[in-house]
Coordinates of C-alpha atoms in Angstrom, one line a residue:
M19 CA -105.7 -221.4 16.6
D20 CA -104.3 -220.9 13.1
R21 CA -102.6 -217.7 12.0
R22 CA -105.6 -216.4 10.1
T23 CA -107.9 -216.9 13.0
F24 CA -105.5 -215.3 15.5
M25 CA -104.7 -212.2 13.3
A26 CA -108.2 -211.1 13.2
G27 CA -110.0 -207.6 14.7
S28 CA -111.9 -206.1 17.5
A29 CA -114.0 -203.1 18.2
T30 CA -114.5 -200.7 21.1
A31 CA -118.0 -199.2 20.6
T32 CA -121.5 -200.6 20.6
A33 CA -122.9 -199.6 17.3
G34 CA -126.3 -198.9 15.9
A35 CA -129.8 -199.4 17.1
L36 CA -131.6 -202.7 16.4
A37 CA -134.1 -202.5 13.6
V38 CA -137.7 -203.0 14.6
F39 CA -138.5 -206.7 14.9
G40 CA -141.7 -208.5 15.7
S41 CA -141.6 -209.3 19.4
A42 CA -144.2 -212.0 19.8
T43 CA -143.1 -215.6 20.2
P44 CA -144.9 -217.9 17.7
S45 CA -147.8 -219.9 18.9
S46 CA -147.8 -223.7 18.8
A47 CA -150.1 -223.6 15.9
E48 CA -148.0 -221.0 14.1
E49 CA -144.9 -223.1 14.6
A50 CA -146.6 -226.2 13.4
R51 CA -147.6 -224.4 10.2
G52 CA -144.1 -223.0 9.8
T53 CA -145.4 -219.5 9.2
G54 CA -143.8 -216.2 9.9
S55 CA -140.8 -214.4 8.3
G56 CA -137.3 -214.6 9.7
G57 CA -137.4 -211.0 11.0
D58 CA -140.4 -211.9 13.3
H59 CA -138.2 -214.4 15.1
V60 CA -134.9 -212.5 15.5
R61 CA -134.1 -211.4 19.1
S62 CA -130.7 -209.7 18.7
V63 CA -128.0 -209.0 16.1
T64 CA -124.4 -208.8 17.4
A65 CA -121.2 -207.7 15.7
I66 CA -118.2 -210.0 16.3
T67 CA -114.7 -208.6 16.0
Q68 CA -111.1 -209.7 16.3
V69 CA -107.7 -208.1 16.1
F70 CA -105.4 -208.6 13.1
G71 CA -101.8 -207.5 12.8
A72 CA -103.0 -204.4 10.9
G73 CA -105.7 -203.6 13.5
Q74 CA -109.3 -204.4 14.4
K75 CA -111.8 -205.8 11.9
L76 CA -115.4 -206.7 12.0
V77 CA -115.4 -210.4 11.0
A78 CA -118.9 -211.8 11.7
V79 CA -122.4 -211.0 12.7
A80 CA -124.4 -213.3 15.2
V81 CA -128.2 -213.3 14.6
E82 CA -130.1 -214.7 17.6
Y83 CA -133.4 -216.4 16.9
D84 CA -136.2 -217.5 19.3
R85 CA -135.5 -221.2 18.6
D86 CA -132.5 -223.5 18.0
I87 CA -131.5 -223.4 14.3
D88 CA -130.6 -226.3 12.1
G89 CA -127.1 -225.4 10.8
S90 CA -127.2 -228.0 8.0
M91 CA -129.8 -226.0 6.2
L92 CA -127.7 -222.8 6.2
S93 CA -125.5 -221.5 3.4
T94 CA -123.6 -218.4 2.4
S95 CA -126.7 -217.3 0.4
T96 CA -128.9 -217.3 3.5
F97 CA -127.9 -213.8 4.5
A98 CA -126.7 -210.7 2.7
V99 CA -124.6 -208.1 4.6
T100 CA -124.3 -204.6 3.2
D101 CA -120.8 -203.9 1.7
R102 CA -119.5 -207.2 3.0
T103 CA -118.6 -210.6 1.6
V104 CA -120.2 -213.5 3.4
T105 CA -117.7 -216.4 3.7
K106 CA -119.3 -218.9 6.0
V107 CA -122.7 -219.3 7.8
Y108 CA -123.4 -221.8 10.6
A109 CA -125.4 -222.2 13.8
N110 CA -123.9 -221.9 17.3
R111 CA -125.0 -221.8 20.9
T112 CA -123.3 -218.5 21.6
A113 CA -122.5 -215.3 19.8
D114 CA -119.0 -216.5 19.0
L115 CA -116.9 -217.9 16.2
A116 CA -116.5 -221.6 16.0
Q117 CA -114.4 -224.0 13.9
R118 CA -117.5 -226.2 13.6
G119 CA -121.1 -225.1 14.0
R120 CA -123.6 -226.8 16.3
A121 CA -127.4 -226.3 16.7
G122 CA -128.2 -223.3 18.8
R123 CA -130.2 -220.1 18.7
Y124 CA -127.4 -218.1 17.0
V125 CA -126.6 -218.0 13.4
I126 CA -123.0 -216.9 12.8
V127 CA -122.5 -215.0 9.5
E128 CA -118.7 -214.8 9.0
L129 CA -117.4 -212.0 6.8
S130 CA -114.2 -211.6 4.7
P131 CA -111.6 -209.6 6.7
D132 CA -110.2 -208.4 3.4
D133 CA -113.3 -206.3 2.7
T134 CA -112.6 -202.6 2.8
A135 CA -115.5 -202.1 5.2
A136 CA -114.0 -204.6 7.6
A137 CA -111.4 -202.3 9.0
L138 CA -112.2 -200.7 12.4
W139 CA -108.7 -199.3 13.1
V140 CA -107.7 -196.7 10.5
T141 CA -104.4 -195.0 10.3
Q142 CA -102.9 -192.6 7.7
Q143 CA -100.9 -195.4 6.1
G144 CA -103.6 -198.0 6.6
S145 CA -106.0 -195.9 4.5
G146 CA -103.5 -195.8 1.7
T147 CA -101.8 -192.4 2.4
P148 CA -98.0 -192.5 2.0
P149 CA -95.8 -191.2 4.8
T150 CA -95.3 -187.5 4.8
D151 CA -91.5 -187.6 4.7
G152 CA -91.4 -190.2 1.9
S153 CA -89.5 -192.7 3.9
G154 CA -92.0 -194.4 6.2
S155 CA -89.1 -195.3 8.5
G156 CA -87.9 -194.2 11.9
S157 CA -89.6 -194.3 15.2
G158 CA -92.5 -192.3 14.2
D159 CA -95.6 -193.9 12.7
S160 CA -98.3 -192.6 10.5
G161 CA -96.1 -189.8 9.2
G162 CA -92.7 -191.3 9.0
G163 CA -89.8 -190.7 11.3
V164 CA -90.5 -188.7 14.5
G165 CA -87.4 -186.7 14.0
A166 CA -88.1 -186.2 10.3
G167 CA -91.2 -184.2 10.3
G168 CA -93.2 -186.7 12.3
P169 CA -94.8 -186.2 15.7
K170 CA -92.8 -184.6 18.5
V171 CA -92.8 -185.2 22.3
G172 CA -96.0 -183.7 23.7
D173 CA -97.9 -183.9 20.4
T174 CA -101.5 -185.0 21.1
T175 CA -102.6 -185.4 17.5
P176 CA -104.1 -188.9 17.0
G177 CA -102.5 -190.9 14.2
G178 CA -105.4 -193.4 14.0
T179 CA -109.1 -193.6 14.3
I180 CA -111.3 -196.3 15.9
V181 CA -114.4 -196.9 13.8
A182 CA -117.6 -198.2 15.6
A183 CA -118.4 -201.8 14.7
K184 CA -121.7 -202.1 13.0
A185 CA -123.3 -204.0 10.2
T186 CA -126.6 -204.3 8.4
L187 CA -127.9 -207.5 7.0
T188 CA -131.0 -209.2 5.6
Q189 CA -132.2 -212.8 5.7
T190 CA -132.3 -213.6 2.0
D191 CA -133.3 -217.3 2.3
T192 CA -135.2 -219.6 4.6
V193 CA -133.9 -220.4 8.1
T194 CA -135.1 -223.7 9.5
T195 CA -135.3 -224.6 13.2
T196 CA -134.2 -227.9 14.6
R197 CA -137.9 -228.8 14.9
G198 CA -138.4 -228.2 11.2
T199 CA -140.1 -224.8 11.4
R200 CA -139.3 -222.7 8.4
Y201 CA -138.6 -218.9 8.9
A202 CA -139.1 -217.4 5.5
A203 CA -136.8 -214.9 3.9
D204 CA -137.4 -211.3 5.0
S205 CA -136.4 -208.1 3.4
T206 CA -136.3 -206.2 6.7
A207 CA -132.9 -204.7 7.3
L208 CA -131.4 -205.8 10.6
T209 CA -128.7 -203.6 12.2
T210 CA -126.3 -204.7 14.9
D211 CA -127.3 -203.7 18.4
A212 CA -124.3 -205.1 20.4
V213 CA -120.6 -205.9 19.9
V214 CA -118.5 -208.9 21.1
N215 CA -114.8 -208.0 21.1
L216 CA -112.9 -211.2 21.3
I217 CA -109.9 -211.0 23.7
V218 CA -110.3 -207.2 23.9
D219 CA -113.4 -207.6 26.2
D220 CA -111.2 -209.5 28.6
F221 CA -109.2 -206.4 29.5
Q222 CA -110.3 -203.9 32.1
Q223 CA -109.8 -200.1 31.8
F224 CA -108.3 -198.0 34.6
S225 CA -106.6 -194.7 35.3
F226 CA -103.4 -194.2 37.2
A227 CA -102.6 -190.9 38.9
D228 CA -98.9 -190.9 39.5
P229 CA -98.0 -188.7 42.5
A230 CA -94.3 -188.7 41.6
T231 CA -94.7 -187.1 38.1
G232 CA -98.1 -185.6 38.4
Q233 CA -99.1 -187.4 35.3
T234 CA -102.3 -189.5 34.8
L235 CA -102.1 -192.6 32.6
K236 CA -105.1 -194.4 31.2
Y237 CA -104.4 -198.1 30.9
N238 CA -105.8 -201.5 30.0
L239 CA -105.2 -204.5 32.2
F240 CA -105.7 -208.2 31.5
V241 CA -106.0 -210.3 34.7
P242 CA -105.6 -214.1 34.2
K243 CA -108.9 -215.9 34.1
D244 CA -108.3 -218.0 37.1
Y245 CA -106.3 -215.5 39.1
D246 CA -105.2 -216.8 42.4
P247 CA -103.5 -214.3 44.8
R248 CA -101.7 -217.2 46.4
R249 CA -99.7 -217.6 43.2
R250 CA -97.1 -215.3 41.5
Y251 CA -97.8 -214.3 37.9
P252 CA -95.6 -212.7 35.2
L253 CA -96.6 -209.4 33.7
V254 CA -96.1 -208.1 30.2
L255 CA -96.0 -204.3 29.5
F256 CA -97.0 -203.3 26.0
M257 CA -96.3 -199.8 24.8
H258 CA -97.9 -198.6 21.5
D259 CA -96.6 -196.5 18.7
A260 CA -97.3 -192.8 18.0
S261 CA -100.3 -193.5 15.8
V262 CA -102.2 -194.6 18.8
V263 CA -101.6 -191.4 20.8
N264 CA -104.7 -189.7 22.3
V265 CA -107.4 -192.2 21.2
A266 CA -109.8 -194.2 23.4
T267 CA -108.3 -196.1 26.3
E268 CA -108.8 -199.3 24.3
G269 CA -106.6 -198.0 21.5
P270 CA -103.6 -200.2 22.3
L271 CA -105.8 -203.3 22.2
V272 CA -107.3 -202.6 18.8
Q273 CA -104.4 -201.1 16.8
G274 CA -102.8 -204.5 16.3
L275 CA -101.6 -207.6 18.1
G276 CA -99.0 -206.1 20.4
A277 CA -101.1 -206.3 23.5
V278 CA -103.8 -208.9 22.8
C279 CA -101.5 -211.6 21.6
W280 CA -100.2 -212.2 25.1
A281 CA -103.8 -212.6 26.4
N282 CA -105.1 -215.0 23.7
P283 CA -106.3 -218.3 25.1
E284 CA -103.4 -220.3 23.6
D285 CA -100.7 -218.1 25.2
Q286 CA -102.5 -218.0 28.5
A287 CA -102.8 -221.8 28.5
R288 CA -99.0 -222.0 28.2
H289 CA -98.1 -218.9 30.3
E290 CA -100.7 -217.4 32.5
S291 CA -99.8 -213.7 32.8
F292 CA -101.0 -210.2 33.4
V293 CA -100.9 -207.9 30.4
L294 CA -100.6 -204.1 30.9
A295 CA -101.2 -201.7 28.0
P296 CA -101.1 -197.9 28.7
E297 CA -102.8 -195.4 26.4
Y298 CA -100.6 -192.4 26.0
G299 CA -102.4 -189.0 25.6
S300 CA -99.3 -187.5 23.9
V301 CA -96.1 -188.6 22.2
V302 CA -93.7 -189.7 25.0
I303 CA -90.4 -189.8 23.0
D304 CA -89.1 -188.7 19.6
D305 CA -85.8 -189.0 17.8
N306 CA -84.2 -186.5 20.2
Y307 CA -84.4 -189.2 22.9
E308 CA -85.5 -186.9 25.6
P309 CA -88.8 -188.4 26.9
S310 CA -91.6 -186.6 28.6
T311 CA -92.5 -187.4 32.2
L312 CA -94.9 -190.1 30.9
F313 CA -91.8 -192.2 30.5
D314 CA -91.1 -192.4 34.3
A315 CA -94.9 -192.5 35.0
T316 CA -94.9 -195.8 33.0
A317 CA -92.3 -197.3 35.3
N318 CA -94.3 -196.1 38.3
L319 CA -97.5 -197.6 36.8
V320 CA -95.7 -201.0 36.5
E321 CA -94.7 -200.7 40.2
S322 CA -98.2 -199.8 41.2
V323 CA -99.8 -202.7 39.4
T324 CA -97.2 -205.1 40.8
Q325 CA -98.2 -204.0 44.3
Q326 CA -101.9 -204.4 43.7
Y327 CA -101.7 -208.0 42.4
S328 CA -99.7 -211.1 43.1
I329 CA -97.1 -210.5 40.4
D330 CA -93.6 -212.1 40.2
R331 CA -91.1 -209.2 40.3
N332 CA -88.5 -211.5 38.7
R333 CA -90.8 -212.0 35.6
L334 CA -91.7 -208.5 34.4
Y335 CA -91.4 -208.1 30.7
T336 CA -91.7 -205.2 28.3
T337 CA -92.4 -204.9 24.6
G338 CA -93.4 -202.2 22.2
Q339 CA -93.4 -201.0 18.6
S340 CA -91.7 -197.9 17.3
M341 CA -92.2 -195.3 20.1
G342 CA -93.0 -198.2 22.4
A343 CA -89.9 -200.1 21.4
M344 CA -87.8 -196.9 22.1
M345 CA -89.4 -196.7 25.5
S346 CA -88.7 -200.4 26.2
L347 CA -85.0 -199.8 25.4
G348 CA -84.9 -196.6 27.4
L349 CA -86.6 -198.1 30.4
N350 CA -84.2 -201.1 30.4
I351 CA -81.3 -198.6 30.5
K352 CA -82.7 -196.3 33.2
Y353 CA -84.3 -199.1 35.3
P354 CA -81.9 -202.1 34.8
D355 CA -83.5 -204.2 37.5
L356 CA -87.1 -203.8 36.5
F357 CA -87.6 -206.1 33.5
A358 CA -86.4 -209.7 33.0
A359 CA -86.6 -209.5 29.2
A360 CA -87.8 -207.3 26.3
F361 CA -89.2 -207.8 22.9
I362 CA -88.1 -204.8 20.8
V363 CA -90.0 -204.2 17.6
A364 CA -88.8 -201.6 15.1
G365 CA -87.2 -199.1 17.5
Q366 CA -83.8 -197.7 18.3
W367 CA -81.8 -195.8 20.9
P368 CA -78.5 -193.8 20.9
K369 CA -75.5 -196.1 20.6
A370 CA -73.6 -194.0 23.1
Q371 CA -76.2 -195.0 25.8
A372 CA -76.6 -198.6 24.9
A373 CA -73.9 -200.3 27.0
P374 CA -76.3 -201.3 29.9
L375 CA -78.3 -203.3 27.4
A376 CA -75.5 -205.8 27.3
Q377 CA -76.8 -207.1 30.7
K378 CA -80.3 -207.6 29.4
K379 CA -82.2 -210.4 27.7
L380 CA -83.5 -209.1 24.4
W381 CA -85.3 -210.3 21.3
I382 CA -85.0 -207.6 18.6
L383 CA -87.1 -207.7 15.4
V384 CA -86.9 -205.1 12.6
S385 CA -87.2 -204.9 8.8
A386 CA -84.0 -204.6 6.8
D387 CA -85.7 -201.9 4.7
D388 CA -86.6 -199.8 7.8
T389 CA -84.0 -197.2 7.0
K390 CA -83.8 -195.8 10.6
A391 CA -84.7 -198.6 13.0
Y392 CA -82.6 -201.3 11.2
P393 CA -79.2 -199.4 11.3
G394 CA -80.2 -198.2 14.8
E395 CA -80.7 -201.7 16.1
Q396 CA -77.5 -202.8 14.3
A397 CA -75.6 -200.1 16.2
I398 CA -77.0 -201.2 19.5
T399 CA -76.1 -204.9 19.0
E400 CA -72.6 -203.9 18.0
V401 CA -72.2 -202.2 21.4
I402 CA -73.7 -205.2 23.2
Q403 CA -71.2 -207.5 21.5
E404 CA -68.4 -205.1 22.3
Q405 CA -69.3 -205.5 26.0
G406 CA -68.8 -209.3 25.6
T407 CA -72.4 -210.4 25.3
Q408 CA -73.2 -213.0 22.7
V409 CA -75.8 -212.0 20.0
S410 CA -77.6 -214.4 17.6
T411 CA -78.4 -212.8 14.2
A412 CA -80.6 -213.9 11.4
L413 CA -82.5 -212.7 8.3
W414 CA -86.1 -213.9 8.0
D415 CA -88.6 -213.9 5.2
G416 CA -91.5 -211.7 6.4
Q417 CA -93.9 -213.7 4.4
S418 CA -93.1 -217.0 6.0
T419 CA -95.7 -219.5 7.2
A420 CA -96.4 -220.1 10.8
A421 CA -94.4 -223.3 10.6
E422 CA -91.5 -221.6 8.9
F423 CA -91.4 -218.8 11.6
A424 CA -91.5 -221.5 14.3
A425 CA -88.5 -223.2 12.7
D426 CA -86.7 -219.8 12.5
V427 CA -87.3 -219.2 16.2
R428 CA -86.1 -222.7 17.1
S429 CA -82.9 -222.1 15.2
M430 CA -82.1 -218.9 17.1
K431 CA -83.1 -220.3 20.5
A432 CA -80.8 -223.2 19.9
Q433 CA -77.8 -220.8 20.0
R434 CA -78.7 -220.0 23.6
T435 CA -77.7 -216.4 23.5
P436 CA -79.2 -213.7 25.8
V437 CA -79.8 -211.4 22.8
N438 CA -81.4 -212.4 19.6
F439 CA -81.5 -210.0 16.6
A440 CA -83.7 -211.0 13.7
A441 CA -84.4 -208.8 10.6
F442 CA -87.1 -209.3 8.0
E443 CA -85.5 -209.4 4.5
T444 CA -86.0 -206.3 2.4
G445 CA -89.3 -206.2 0.6
T446 CA -90.9 -209.1 2.5
V447 CA -93.2 -207.5 5.1
V448 CA -95.2 -205.0 3.1
P449 CA -98.3 -206.6 1.6
S450 CA -98.5 -206.6 -2.2
G451 CA -100.2 -203.4 -3.4
S452 CA -100.0 -201.7 0.0
T453 CA -98.5 -198.3 0.7
T454 CA -97.8 -199.2 4.3
S455 CA -94.1 -198.6 5.2
A456 CA -91.8 -201.5 6.1
H457 CA -91.5 -199.8 9.5
M458 CA -95.2 -200.1 10.3
A459 CA -95.6 -203.5 8.6
T460 CA -92.9 -204.9 10.9
W461 CA -95.2 -205.1 13.9
Q462 CA -98.1 -206.4 11.8
V463 CA -96.0 -209.6 11.5
A464 CA -93.8 -209.5 14.6
Y465 CA -96.6 -210.2 17.1
T466 CA -98.0 -213.2 15.1
I467 CA -94.9 -215.3 16.0
P468 CA -95.7 -217.2 19.3
G469 CA -92.3 -218.7 19.6
I470 CA -90.8 -215.3 20.5
R471 CA -93.3 -214.8 23.2
D472 CA -92.6 -218.2 24.6
W473 CA -88.9 -217.3 24.8
I474 CA -89.6 -214.0 26.6
M475 CA -91.9 -215.8 29.1
R476 CA -89.1 -218.2 30.0
Q477 CA -86.7 -215.5 31.1
S478 CA -86.2 -214.4 34.7
L479 CA -84.1 -211.9 36.6

């Protein structure tokens, strides 16, 4: 799967009611004549979504007809979608994206992910509002640094919003079946009546009542497709940033790639694994570094899931962005025998407490223009080196191609150090014309680099 395909969006809500369609199946005589408008032959209209680094987006609509459709007769002018740009139209056998179409009852209408109306995950910065403290750095998210006017421990204010996935389209040109029947253009507006959430739908939602802390944690769990309890599987824990606090349980799955990247088919083909993504109802930790009881509840959740399934205790991994990165560092310090490796994205922890991290396997990624997380991570790695642990360091271009990132990863891995510290060069992760901070933009790129995930998955206690 190429980078564009993988970085695409997903939705969490079934949206809209199907517009009124004719329900009768055409008679043989009717089909022979090729009469009837397209709307008379539509059976369903489904929104298709994927997850991009910046969050979920509606990227296609699948129109189901009553007969197999000839894809060679379709073009981008066959359909019009309200407030969206049609980029590709083809036939398919299922309501799914495809590199190449094939005759089937579904017509897939792909849409530009760059359309404003494509976004289904909306944050303060994602909608163009600058950070409240003017820096956009630190461990906080939609409002800048947690300790600099951003959210505090216990804050339940959501920093992002999940928008229901829906689209309205019309068939503006003729659609032809594989038998040559022509369904004429129809001005009837068709509204999506279902949603297919690629990868996101593969997760299950649960709730964990922790007897030790009295806390209840909502969480998402991906179970490998061919799960066999006779085998032992690794598990990845992903912890979100403060902008995802107190949204729907699926929030960690749709805010970006931090959770779903480990569950995508390509990663699972290389490394079958469980993926665990809690949804925190309040901020767990801020720049005072005194976490709420949700911190220990998270460790207890990992233990609970490990007991329920056949999971390899020597291959538990943790990752997170901003608040989640801080939690990953803190959990590795407090529970040194829990995780085999950690992928730390744009976070920090007090230097005075960092010595135990010298015994851990870490891949740290941050932007050089993240004015809090970058020096914070530098301070941690200095402590790690002072303890005698080797650390590889590198500056990367945040706008690198997939092939260039792969080469960057290979270069670091070749040094065979237990800790890798890579920083995106100043000014290279924020998209042109965007008001997103370098802090938030870091994880929009970090989780698109599969080589780092491969390195994590090869570590063991």
